GROMACS .gro file of N, CA and C in nm:
model
  501
    1MET      N    1  -2.257  -0.393   0.192
    1MET     CA    2  -2.192  -0.490   0.107
    1MET      C    3  -2.057  -0.433   0.061
    2PRO      N    4  -1.949  -0.512   0.076
    2PRO     CA    5  -1.818  -0.460   0.035
    2PRO      C    6  -1.812  -0.439  -0.116
    3PRO      N    7  -1.729  -0.345  -0.158
    3PRO     CA    8  -1.715  -0.320  -0.302
    3PRO      C    9  -1.648  -0.438  -0.371
    4VAL      N   10  -1.667  -0.447  -0.501
    4VAL     CA   11  -1.595  -0.544  -0.583
    4VAL      C   12  -1.460  -0.480  -0.616
    5VAL      N   13  -1.353  -0.545  -0.575
    5VAL     CA   14  -1.220  -0.489  -0.591
    5VAL      C   15  -1.143  -0.568  -0.695
    6THR      N   16  -1.082  -0.495  -0.787
    6THR     CA   17  -0.994  -0.555  -0.887
    6THR      C   18  -0.866  -0.471  -0.891
    7LEU      N   19  -0.763  -0.529  -0.947
    7LEU     CA   20  -0.637  -0.458  -0.966
    7LEU      C   21  -0.609  -0.449  -1.115
    8ARG      N   22  -0.556  -0.336  -1.159
    8ARG     CA   23  -0.520  -0.321  -1.300
    8ARG      C   24  -0.389  -0.245  -1.310
    9ALA      N   25  -0.326  -0.260  -1.425
    9ALA     CA   26  -0.203  -0.188  -1.451
    9ALA      C   27  -0.232  -0.038  -1.456
   10PRO      N   28  -0.139   0.044  -1.411
   10PRO     CA   29  -0.158   0.189  -1.419
   10PRO      C   30  -0.158   0.236  -1.565
   11ARG      N   31  -0.233   0.342  -1.590
   11ARG     CA   32  -0.236   0.401  -1.725
   11ARG      C   33  -0.237   0.553  -1.713
   12GLU      N   34  -0.216   0.619  -1.825
   12GLU     CA   35  -0.193   0.763  -1.826
   12GLU      C   36  -0.298   0.845  -1.750
   13GLY      N   37  -0.424   0.814  -1.763
   13GLY     CA   38  -0.528   0.891  -1.696
   13GLY      C   39  -0.522   0.886  -1.545
   14ASP      N   40  -0.443   0.794  -1.490
   14ASP     CA   41  -0.436   0.779  -1.345
   14ASP      C   42  -0.367   0.896  -1.277
   15ALA      N   43  -0.283   0.969  -1.348
   15ALA     CA   44  -0.219   1.086  -1.288
   15ALA      C   45  -0.325   1.191  -1.253
   16ALA      N   46  -0.421   1.210  -1.341
   16ALA     CA   47  -0.528   1.308  -1.314
   16ALA      C   48  -0.615   1.262  -1.197
   17ILE      N   49  -0.639   1.133  -1.187
   17ILE     CA   50  -0.719   1.079  -1.075
   17ILE      C   51  -0.643   1.099  -0.944
   18HIS      N   52  -0.515   1.068  -0.945
   18HIS     CA   53  -0.431   1.090  -0.826
   18HIS      C   54  -0.432   1.238  -0.787
   19PHE      N   55  -0.418   1.326  -0.885
   19PHE     CA   56  -0.418   1.470  -0.861
   19PHE      C   57  -0.551   1.517  -0.800
   20ALA      N   58  -0.660   1.452  -0.837
   20ALA     CA   59  -0.793   1.491  -0.787
   20ALA      C   60  -0.813   1.455  -0.640
   21HIS      N   61  -0.718   1.382  -0.582
   21HIS     CA   62  -0.725   1.343  -0.441
   21HIS      C   63  -0.606   1.404  -0.366
   22PRO      N   64  -0.615   1.531  -0.329
   22PRO     CA   65  -0.502   1.593  -0.258
   22PRO      C   66  -0.476   1.522  -0.126
   23PRO      N   67  -0.353   1.530  -0.077
   23PRO     CA   68  -0.318   1.460   0.047
   23PRO      C   69  -0.408   1.501   0.164
   24GLU      N   70  -0.462   1.402   0.233
   24GLU     CA   71  -0.544   1.425   0.352
   24GLU      C   72  -0.456   1.406   0.475
   25ALA      N   73  -0.480   1.486   0.578
   25ALA     CA   74  -0.397   1.484   0.698
   25ALA      C   75  -0.382   1.343   0.756
   26GLU      N   76  -0.490   1.269   0.767
   26GLU     CA   77  -0.483   1.136   0.828
   26GLU      C   78  -0.395   1.041   0.746
   27ILE      N   79  -0.405   1.049   0.616
   27ILE     CA   80  -0.322   0.962   0.531
   27ILE      C   81  -0.176   1.005   0.538
   28VAL      N   82  -0.150   1.134   0.535
   28VAL     CA   83  -0.013   1.185   0.547
   28VAL      C   84   0.049   1.134   0.677
   29ARG      N   85  -0.026   1.137   0.786
   29ARG     CA   86   0.024   1.091   0.916
   29ARG      C   87   0.058   0.942   0.911
   30MET      N   88  -0.025   0.861   0.847
   30MET     CA   89  -0.001   0.716   0.841
   30MET      C   90   0.124   0.683   0.760
   31TYR      N   91   0.165   0.773   0.670
   31TYR     CA   92   0.288   0.755   0.594
   31TYR      C   93   0.409   0.811   0.669
   32GLY      N   94   0.385   0.872   0.785
   32GLY     CA   95   0.495   0.929   0.862
   32GLY      C   96   0.525   1.073   0.828
   33GLY      N   97   0.434   1.137   0.755
   33GLY     CA   98   0.452   1.277   0.719
   33GLY      C   99   0.391   1.370   0.821
   34ASP      N  100   0.405   1.498   0.796
   34ASP     CA  101   0.352   1.601   0.885
   34ASP      C  102   0.210   1.636   0.840
   35PRO      N  103   0.108   1.594   0.916
   35PRO     CA  104  -0.029   1.619   0.874
   35PRO      C  105  -0.067   1.767   0.873
   36SER      N  106   0.009   1.850   0.945
   36SER     CA  107  -0.021   1.993   0.945
   36SER      C  108   0.042   2.064   0.826
   37ASN      N  109   0.125   1.992   0.751
   37ASN     CA  110   0.193   2.052   0.638
   37ASN      C  111   0.203   1.951   0.523
   38PRO      N  112   0.088   1.908   0.467
   38PRO     CA  113   0.094   1.808   0.360
   38PRO      C  114   0.154   1.866   0.233
   39ARG      N  115   0.206   1.777   0.151
   39ARG     CA  116   0.265   1.816   0.023
   39ARG      C  117   0.156   1.883  -0.063
   40GLU      N  118   0.195   1.987  -0.132
   40GLU     CA  119   0.102   2.053  -0.223
   40GLU      C  120   0.076   1.961  -0.343
   41ALA      N  121  -0.049   1.940  -0.373
   41ALA     CA  122  -0.085   1.855  -0.486
   41ALA      C  123  -0.066   1.932  -0.616
   42THR      N  124   0.015   1.876  -0.705
   42THR     CA  125   0.032   1.934  -0.838
   42THR      C  126   0.018   1.822  -0.939
   43LEU      N  127  -0.022   1.856  -1.059
   43LEU     CA  128  -0.034   1.755  -1.163
   43LEU      C  129   0.103   1.696  -1.195
   44ALA      N  130   0.207   1.776  -1.191
   44ALA     CA  131   0.343   1.726  -1.218
   44ALA      C  132   0.382   1.620  -1.115
   45TRP      N  133   0.352   1.645  -0.987
   45TRP     CA  134   0.381   1.548  -0.882
   45TRP      C  135   0.304   1.418  -0.907
   46SER      N  136   0.178   1.428  -0.948
   46SER     CA  137   0.097   1.310  -0.977
   46SER      C  138   0.150   1.236  -1.100
   47GLN      N  139   0.200   1.308  -1.198
   47GLN     CA  140   0.259   1.243  -1.315
   47GLN      C  141   0.386   1.169  -1.276
   48ASN      N  142   0.466   1.227  -1.187
   48ASN     CA  143   0.586   1.159  -1.137
   48ASN      C  144   0.548   1.034  -1.057
   49TRP      N  145   0.443   1.046  -0.975
   49TRP     CA  146   0.394   0.931  -0.899
   49TRP      C  147   0.354   0.818  -0.994
   50LEU      N  148   0.283   0.851  -1.101
   50LEU     CA  149   0.239   0.750  -1.196
   50LEU      C  150   0.359   0.683  -1.263
   51ALA      N  151   0.456   0.760  -1.307
   51ALA     CA  152   0.576   0.703  -1.371
   51ALA      C  153   0.648   0.611  -1.273
   52TRP      N  154   0.658   0.652  -1.148
   52TRP     CA  155   0.721   0.571  -1.044
   52TRP      C  156   0.646   0.440  -1.025
   53LEU      N  157   0.512   0.445  -1.019
   53LEU     CA  158   0.432   0.324  -1.002
   53LEU      C  159   0.449   0.231  -1.122
   54GLN      N  160   0.451   0.287  -1.241
   54GLN     CA  161   0.467   0.208  -1.362
   54GLN      C  162   0.603   0.138  -1.369
   55ASP      N  163   0.702   0.193  -1.301
   55ASP     CA  164   0.836   0.135  -1.302
   55ASP      C  165   0.849   0.011  -1.213
   56HIS      N  166   0.750  -0.019  -1.133
   56HIS     CA  167   0.756  -0.135  -1.044
   56HIS      C  168   0.719  -0.263  -1.120
   57ARG      N  169   0.783  -0.373  -1.082
   57ARG     CA  170   0.748  -0.503  -1.143
   57ARG      C  171   0.601  -0.534  -1.121
   58PHE      N  172   0.549  -0.497  -1.005
   58PHE     CA  173   0.407  -0.515  -0.976
   58PHE      C  174   0.358  -0.388  -0.909
   59GLY      N  175   0.307  -0.297  -0.989
   59GLY     CA  176   0.243  -0.175  -0.942
   59GLY      C  177   0.104  -0.173  -1.002
   60ARG      N  178   0.003  -0.168  -0.919
   60ARG     CA  179  -0.135  -0.177  -0.968
   60ARG      C  180  -0.223  -0.068  -0.909
   61ILE      N  181  -0.322  -0.030  -0.986
   61ILE     CA  182  -0.426   0.061  -0.939
   61ILE      C  183  -0.536  -0.026  -0.878
   62ILE      N  184  -0.582   0.015  -0.761
   62ILE     CA  185  -0.692  -0.055  -0.694
   62ILE      C  186  -0.822   0.004  -0.744
   63MET      N  187  -0.906  -0.083  -0.798
   63MET     CA  188  -1.038  -0.042  -0.846
   63MET      C  189  -1.144  -0.097  -0.750
   64ALA      N  190  -1.236  -0.013  -0.708
   64ALA     CA  191  -1.348  -0.054  -0.623
   64ALA      C  192  -1.476  -0.019  -0.697
   65ASP      N  193  -1.553  -0.122  -0.729
   65ASP     CA  194  -1.676  -0.104  -0.808
   65ASP      C  195  -1.649  -0.023  -0.934
   66GLY      N  196  -1.534  -0.050  -0.997
   66GLY     CA  197  -1.500   0.013  -1.124
   66GLY      C  198  -1.435   0.149  -1.115
   67HIS      N  199  -1.410   0.199  -0.993
   67HIS     CA  200  -1.351   0.332  -0.975
   67HIS      C  201  -1.212   0.320  -0.912
   68PRO      N  202  -1.112   0.394  -0.962
   68PRO     CA  203  -0.979   0.391  -0.903
   68PRO      C  204  -0.980   0.456  -0.765
   69VAL      N  205  -0.931   0.382  -0.664
   69VAL     CA  206  -0.935   0.432  -0.526
   69VAL      C  207  -0.800   0.427  -0.456
   70GLY      N  208  -0.697   0.375  -0.522
   70GLY     CA  209  -0.567   0.366  -0.458
   70GLY      C  210  -0.470   0.288  -0.543
   71ALA      N  211  -0.358   0.254  -0.481
   71ALA     CA  212  -0.253   0.179  -0.551
   71ALA      C  213  -0.190   0.079  -0.454
   72VAL      N  214  -0.142  -0.031  -0.511
   72VAL     CA  215  -0.071  -0.132  -0.435
   72VAL      C  216   0.050  -0.174  -0.517
   73ARG      N  217   0.159  -0.207  -0.449
   73ARG     CA  218   0.278  -0.248  -0.523
   73ARG      C  219   0.358  -0.348  -0.443
   74LEU      N  220   0.429  -0.430  -0.516
   74LEU     CA  221   0.533  -0.514  -0.461
   74LEU      C  222   0.665  -0.449  -0.502
   75HIS      N  223   0.756  -0.439  -0.409
   75HIS     CA  224   0.884  -0.373  -0.437
   75HIS      C  225   0.995  -0.444  -0.360
   76SER      N  226   1.116  -0.401  -0.382
   76SER     CA  227   1.233  -0.456  -0.311
   76SER      C  228   1.239  -0.608  -0.325
   77PHE      N  229   1.222  -0.655  -0.447
   77PHE     CA  230   1.229  -0.799  -0.473
   77PHE      C  231   1.368  -0.852  -0.437
   78ASP      N  232   1.371  -0.964  -0.369
   78ASP     CA  233   1.495  -1.035  -0.337
   78ASP      C  234   1.480  -1.173  -0.401
   79ASP      N  235   1.537  -1.189  -0.520
   79ASP     CA  236   1.519  -1.313  -0.594
   79ASP      C  237   1.582  -1.432  -0.523
   80GLU      N  238   1.692  -1.410  -0.454
   80GLU     CA  239   1.757  -1.520  -0.382
   80GLU      C  240   1.671  -1.570  -0.267
   81GLU      N  241   1.613  -1.477  -0.192
   81GLU     CA  242   1.526  -1.513  -0.078
   81GLU      C  243   1.383  -1.542  -0.123
   82ARG      N  244   1.352  -1.514  -0.250
   82ARG     CA  245   1.216  -1.525  -0.303
   82ARG      C  246   1.117  -1.445  -0.216
   83ALA      N  247   1.153  -1.317  -0.196
   83ALA     CA  248   1.075  -1.229  -0.111
   83ALA      C  249   1.060  -1.092  -0.176
   84ALA      N  250   0.961  -1.019  -0.131
   84ALA     CA  251   0.939  -0.881  -0.174
   84ALA      C  252   0.865  -0.810  -0.062
   85SER      N  253   0.854  -0.680  -0.075
   85SER     CA  254   0.780  -0.599   0.020
   85SER      C  255   0.653  -0.547  -0.046
   86LEU      N  256   0.553  -0.525   0.036
   86LEU     CA  257   0.423  -0.477  -0.011
   86LEU      C  258   0.398  -0.337   0.044
   87ALA      N  259   0.338  -0.252  -0.037
   87ALA     CA  260   0.294  -0.120   0.008
   87ALA      C  261   0.159  -0.092  -0.056
   88LEU      N  262   0.071  -0.031   0.021
   88LEU     CA  263  -0.063  -0.001  -0.028
   88LEU      C  264  -0.102   0.137   0.021
   89GLY      N  265  -0.169   0.211  -0.064
   89GLY     CA  266  -0.221   0.341  -0.024
   89GLY      C  267  -0.353   0.370  -0.093
   90LEU      N  268  -0.451   0.408  -0.014
   90LEU     CA  269  -0.579   0.450  -0.069
   90LEU      C  270  -0.574   0.601  -0.089
   91PHE      N  271  -0.642   0.648  -0.192
   91PHE     CA  272  -0.637   0.790  -0.227
   91PHE      C  273  -0.708   0.880  -0.127
   92SER      N  274  -0.806   0.827  -0.055
   92SER     CA  275  -0.886   0.910   0.034
   92SER      C  276  -0.936   0.828   0.152
   93THR      N  277  -0.956   0.895   0.265
   93THR     CA  278  -1.011   0.828   0.383
   93THR      C  279  -1.154   0.780   0.358
   94ARG      N  280  -1.221   0.835   0.261
   94ARG     CA  281  -1.359   0.789   0.234
   94ARG      C  282  -1.362   0.645   0.183
   95TYR      N  283  -1.246   0.591   0.145
   95TYR     CA  284  -1.238   0.452   0.100
   95TYR      C  285  -1.198   0.357   0.213
   96PHE      N  286  -1.176   0.411   0.333
   96PHE     CA  287  -1.139   0.328   0.448
   96PHE      C  288  -1.260   0.248   0.498
   97ASN      N  289  -1.232   0.141   0.569
   97ASN     CA  290  -1.332   0.062   0.641
   97ASN      C  291  -1.439   0.000   0.551
   98GLN      N  292  -1.403  -0.033   0.427
   98GLN     CA  293  -1.498  -0.094   0.336
   98GLN      C  294  -1.451  -0.232   0.288
   99GLY      N  295  -1.334  -0.275   0.331
   99GLY     CA  296  -1.278  -0.402   0.286
   99GLY      C  297  -1.197  -0.391   0.158
  100THR      N  298  -1.182  -0.270   0.108
  100THR     CA  299  -1.109  -0.248  -0.017
  100THR      C  300  -0.963  -0.287  -0.004
  101GLY      N  301  -0.897  -0.238   0.100
  101GLY     CA  302  -0.757  -0.270   0.122
  101GLY      C  303  -0.735  -0.419   0.141
  102ARG      N  304  -0.822  -0.482   0.217
  102ARG     CA  305  -0.809  -0.625   0.243
  102ARG      C  306  -0.818  -0.705   0.113
  103GLN      N  307  -0.916  -0.672   0.030
  103GLN     CA  308  -0.929  -0.743  -0.097
  103GLN      C  309  -0.808  -0.719  -0.188
  104ALA      N  310  -0.759  -0.595  -0.189
  104ALA     CA  311  -0.642  -0.563  -0.273
  104ALA      C  312  -0.519  -0.639  -0.225
  105ILE      N  313  -0.501  -0.648  -0.094
  105ILE     CA  314  -0.386  -0.721  -0.039
  105ILE      C  315  -0.398  -0.870  -0.071
  106GLN      N  316  -0.515  -0.926  -0.055
  106GLN     CA  317  -0.534  -1.068  -0.086
  106GLN      C  318  -0.502  -1.098  -0.232
  107GLN      N  319  -0.544  -1.011  -0.321
  107GLN     CA  320  -0.514  -1.031  -0.464
  107GLN      C  321  -0.365  -1.014  -0.491
  108THR      N  322  -0.302  -0.919  -0.423
  108THR     CA  323  -0.158  -0.898  -0.440
  108THR      C  324  -0.079  -1.017  -0.387
  109LEU      N  325  -0.120  -1.071  -0.274
  109LEU     CA  326  -0.053  -1.190  -0.220
  109LEU      C  327  -0.068  -1.309  -0.314
  110ARG      N  328  -0.184  -1.323  -0.373
  110ARG     CA  329  -0.205  -1.432  -0.470
  110ARG      C  330  -0.106  -1.417  -0.586
  111ALA      N  331  -0.091  -1.296  -0.638
  111ALA     CA  332   0.004  -1.271  -0.746
  111ALA      C  333   0.147  -1.297  -0.699
  112ALA      N  334   0.179  -1.251  -0.579
  112ALA     CA  335   0.314  -1.269  -0.526
  112ALA      C  336   0.352  -1.416  -0.518
  113PHE      N  337   0.263  -1.496  -0.464
  113PHE     CA  338   0.293  -1.637  -0.441
  113PHE      C  339   0.275  -1.723  -0.566
  114GLU      N  340   0.173  -1.695  -0.644
  114GLU     CA  341   0.144  -1.779  -0.761
  114GLU      C  342   0.218  -1.731  -0.886
  115ASP      N  343   0.210  -1.604  -0.917
  115ASP     CA  344   0.270  -1.553  -1.041
  115ASP      C  345   0.421  -1.530  -1.029
  116PHE      N  346   0.464  -1.477  -0.915
  116PHE     CA  347   0.606  -1.447  -0.896
  116PHE      C  348   0.680  -1.559  -0.824
  117GLY      N  349   0.608  -1.656  -0.769
  117GLY     CA  350   0.672  -1.767  -0.700
  117GLY      C  351   0.744  -1.726  -0.572
  118LEU      N  352   0.699  -1.620  -0.508
  118LEU     CA  353   0.764  -1.575  -0.385
  118LEU      C  354   0.730  -1.669  -0.269
  119ALA      N  355   0.819  -1.672  -0.173
  119ALA     CA  356   0.798  -1.751  -0.052
  119ALA      C  357   0.750  -1.662   0.064
  120ARG      N  358   0.779  -1.531   0.054
  120ARG     CA  359   0.746  -1.442   0.164
  120ARG      C  360   0.721  -1.300   0.112
  121VAL      N  361   0.628  -1.232   0.177
  121VAL     CA  362   0.602  -1.091   0.150
  121VAL      C  363   0.608  -1.018   0.284
  122ASP      N  364   0.684  -0.910   0.288
  122ASP     CA  365   0.699  -0.831   0.410
  122ASP      C  366   0.637  -0.693   0.389
  123LEU      N  367   0.616  -0.624   0.498
  123LEU     CA  368   0.572  -0.485   0.493
  123LEU      C  369   0.615  -0.416   0.620
  124ARG      N  370   0.608  -0.285   0.617
  124ARG     CA  371   0.636  -0.202   0.734
  124ARG      C  372   0.515  -0.114   0.758
  125VAL      N  373   0.483  -0.096   0.885
  125VAL     CA  374   0.368  -0.014   0.922
  125VAL      C  375   0.397   0.053   1.056
  126LEU      N  376   0.363   0.179   1.066
  126LEU     CA  377   0.378   0.248   1.193
  126LEU      C  378   0.284   0.186   1.295
  127ALA      N  379   0.334   0.160   1.415
  127ALA     CA  380   0.258   0.086   1.516
  127ALA      C  381   0.128   0.155   1.556
  128PHE      N  382   0.121   0.287   1.541
  128PHE     CA  383  -0.004   0.356   1.576
  128PHE      C  384  -0.112   0.340   1.469
  129ASN      N  385  -0.078   0.282   1.356
  129ASN     CA  386  -0.175   0.263   1.247
  129ASN      C  387  -0.250   0.132   1.270
  130THR      N  388  -0.331   0.130   1.375
  130THR     CA  389  -0.399   0.006   1.416
  130THR      C  390  -0.499  -0.043   1.312
  131ARG      N  391  -0.560   0.046   1.237
  131ARG     CA  392  -0.654   0.005   1.132
  131ARG      C  393  -0.581  -0.082   1.029
  132ALA      N  394  -0.467  -0.034   0.983
  132ALA     CA  395  -0.390  -0.110   0.884
  132ALA      C  396  -0.340  -0.242   0.943
  133ILE      N  397  -0.294  -0.240   1.067
  133ILE     CA  398  -0.244  -0.362   1.131
  133ILE      C  399  -0.354  -0.468   1.138
  134ARG      N  400  -0.475  -0.429   1.175
  134ARG     CA  401  -0.588  -0.524   1.177
  134ARG      C  402  -0.609  -0.584   1.038
  135CYS      N  403  -0.602  -0.502   0.937
  135CYS     CA  404  -0.620  -0.549   0.799
  135CYS      C  405  -0.509  -0.646   0.760
  136TYR      N  406  -0.385  -0.609   0.790
  136TYR     CA  407  -0.272  -0.695   0.755
  136TYR      C  408  -0.281  -0.830   0.826
  137LYS      N  409  -0.317  -0.828   0.954
  137LYS     CA  410  -0.332  -0.954   1.028
  137LYS      C  411  -0.442  -1.040   0.967
  138ALA      N  412  -0.552  -0.978   0.927
  138ALA     CA  413  -0.663  -1.052   0.865
  138ALA      C  414  -0.621  -1.116   0.734
  139CYS      N  415  -0.519  -1.059   0.669
  139CYS     CA  416  -0.469  -1.113   0.542
  139CYS      C  417  -0.358  -1.216   0.562
  140GLY      N  418  -0.322  -1.244   0.687
  140GLY     CA  419  -0.222  -1.347   0.714
  140GLY      C  420  -0.085  -1.297   0.754
  141PHE      N  421  -0.067  -1.166   0.767
  141PHE     CA  422   0.062  -1.112   0.810
  141PHE      C  423   0.076  -1.128   0.961
  142ARG      N  424   0.199  -1.148   1.005
  142ARG     CA  425   0.228  -1.157   1.148
  142ARG      C  426   0.340  -1.058   1.181
  143HIS      N  427   0.338  -1.008   1.303
  143HIS     CA  428   0.437  -0.913   1.351
  143HIS      C  429   0.566  -0.990   1.378
  144VAL      N  430   0.677  -0.950   1.313
  144VAL     CA  431   0.803  -1.023   1.331
  144VAL      C  432   0.912  -0.938   1.395
  145ALA      N  433   0.900  -0.808   1.393
  145ALA     CA  434   1.003  -0.722   1.453
  145ALA      C  435   0.946  -0.582   1.474
  146THR      N  436   1.007  -0.511   1.567
  146THR     CA  437   0.974  -0.370   1.590
  146THR      C  438   1.102  -0.290   1.581
  147GLU      N  439   1.097  -0.182   1.505
  147GLU     CA  440   1.212  -0.094   1.491
  147GLU      C  441   1.168   0.046   1.531
  148SER      N  442   1.264   0.127   1.569
  148SER     CA  443   1.236   0.265   1.605
  148SER      C  444   1.269   0.353   1.485
  149VAL      N  445   1.177   0.443   1.451
  149VAL     CA  446   1.199   0.536   1.342
  149VAL      C  447   1.172   0.678   1.391
  150ASP      N  448   1.239   0.773   1.332
  150ASP     CA  449   1.219   0.913   1.367
  150ASP      C  450   1.108   0.969   1.278
  151ILE      N  451   1.002   1.013   1.341
  151ILE     CA  452   0.891   1.076   1.270
  151ILE      C  453   0.875   1.216   1.326
  152LEU      N  454   0.914   1.314   1.248
  152LEU     CA  455   0.901   1.454   1.286
  152LEU      C  456   0.968   1.483   1.420
  153GLY      N  457   1.087   1.424   1.438
  153GLY     CA  458   1.164   1.449   1.559
  153GLY      C  459   1.123   1.366   1.679
  154LYS      N  460   1.031   1.274   1.659
  154LYS     CA  461   0.984   1.189   1.769
  154LYS      C  462   1.009   1.043   1.732
  155SER      N  463   1.053   0.965   1.828
  155SER     CA  464   1.076   0.823   1.804
  155SER      C  465   0.942   0.749   1.805
  156GLU      N  466   0.916   0.675   1.699
  156GLU     CA  467   0.793   0.596   1.687
  156GLU      C  468   0.831   0.451   1.657
  157ASP      N  469   0.745   0.360   1.699
  157ASP     CA  470   0.765   0.219   1.665
  157ASP      C  471   0.711   0.191   1.526
  158GLU      N  472   0.791   0.117   1.450
  158GLU     CA  473   0.749   0.070   1.318
  158GLU      C  474   0.754  -0.082   1.322
  159TRP      N  475   0.644  -0.145   1.286
  159TRP     CA  476   0.638  -0.290   1.284
  159TRP      C  477   0.683  -0.342   1.149
  160VAL      N  478   0.757  -0.450   1.153
  160VAL     CA  479   0.785  -0.529   1.033
  160VAL      C  480   0.690  -0.648   1.043
  161MET      N  481   0.612  -0.669   0.938
  161MET     CA  482   0.517  -0.781   0.934
  161MET      C  483   0.550  -0.867   0.814
  162SER      N  484   0.520  -0.995   0.825
  162SER     CA  485   0.556  -1.089   0.720
  162SER      C  486   0.443  -1.188   0.698
  163CYS      N  487   0.429  -1.229   0.572
  163CYS     CA  488   0.331  -1.331   0.534
  163CYS      C  489   0.404  -1.433   0.448
  164ASP      N  490   0.400  -1.559   0.490
  164ASP     CA  491   0.466  -1.666   0.416
  164ASP      C  492   0.370  -1.725   0.315
  165ARG      N  493   0.430  -1.785   0.213
  165ARG     CA  494   0.352  -1.853   0.109
  165ARG      C  495   0.259  -1.954   0.175
  166ARG      N  496   0.137  -1.951   0.132
  166ARG     CA  497   0.039  -2.046   0.186
  166ARG      C  498   0.051  -2.178   0.113
  167THR      N  499   0.055  -2.285   0.187
  167THR     CA  500   0.069  -2.417   0.125
  167THR      C  501  -0.064  -2.487   0.117
   0.00000   0.00000   0.00000
């Protein structure tokens, strides 16, 4: 049975929770980082992450069955185009494949379209991240462009995906 997922505003204790989940190689790779050399986890870095998340118009902690498991945000708002970009990250691979990300994205899209009145939400994902792409497609995103990005000295495809307001 999938977890019950809710979103809440970030709060001070979230820095310690973030710190308790040091970067995992697979997650670092999906962000385009070097999985053999992940960033050292420090409480100061987690506190900076929390302040950064709190500075977003829509930055939320993903709760699964009452436990914080990641974060989702809308960023790069374009008020003229009525668009924004979405980014999501789970704290650990142990939260993968449970429907948590899908539920968090669906709730974020609802907020984007209903609360913010957006017409479109975009995202970027590395093409090799097929798990995330399946999730994004299930939430209504479609592949609209492919760009080349340099990841650790190697050219990789990055997909731009978009989801329009549901009528």
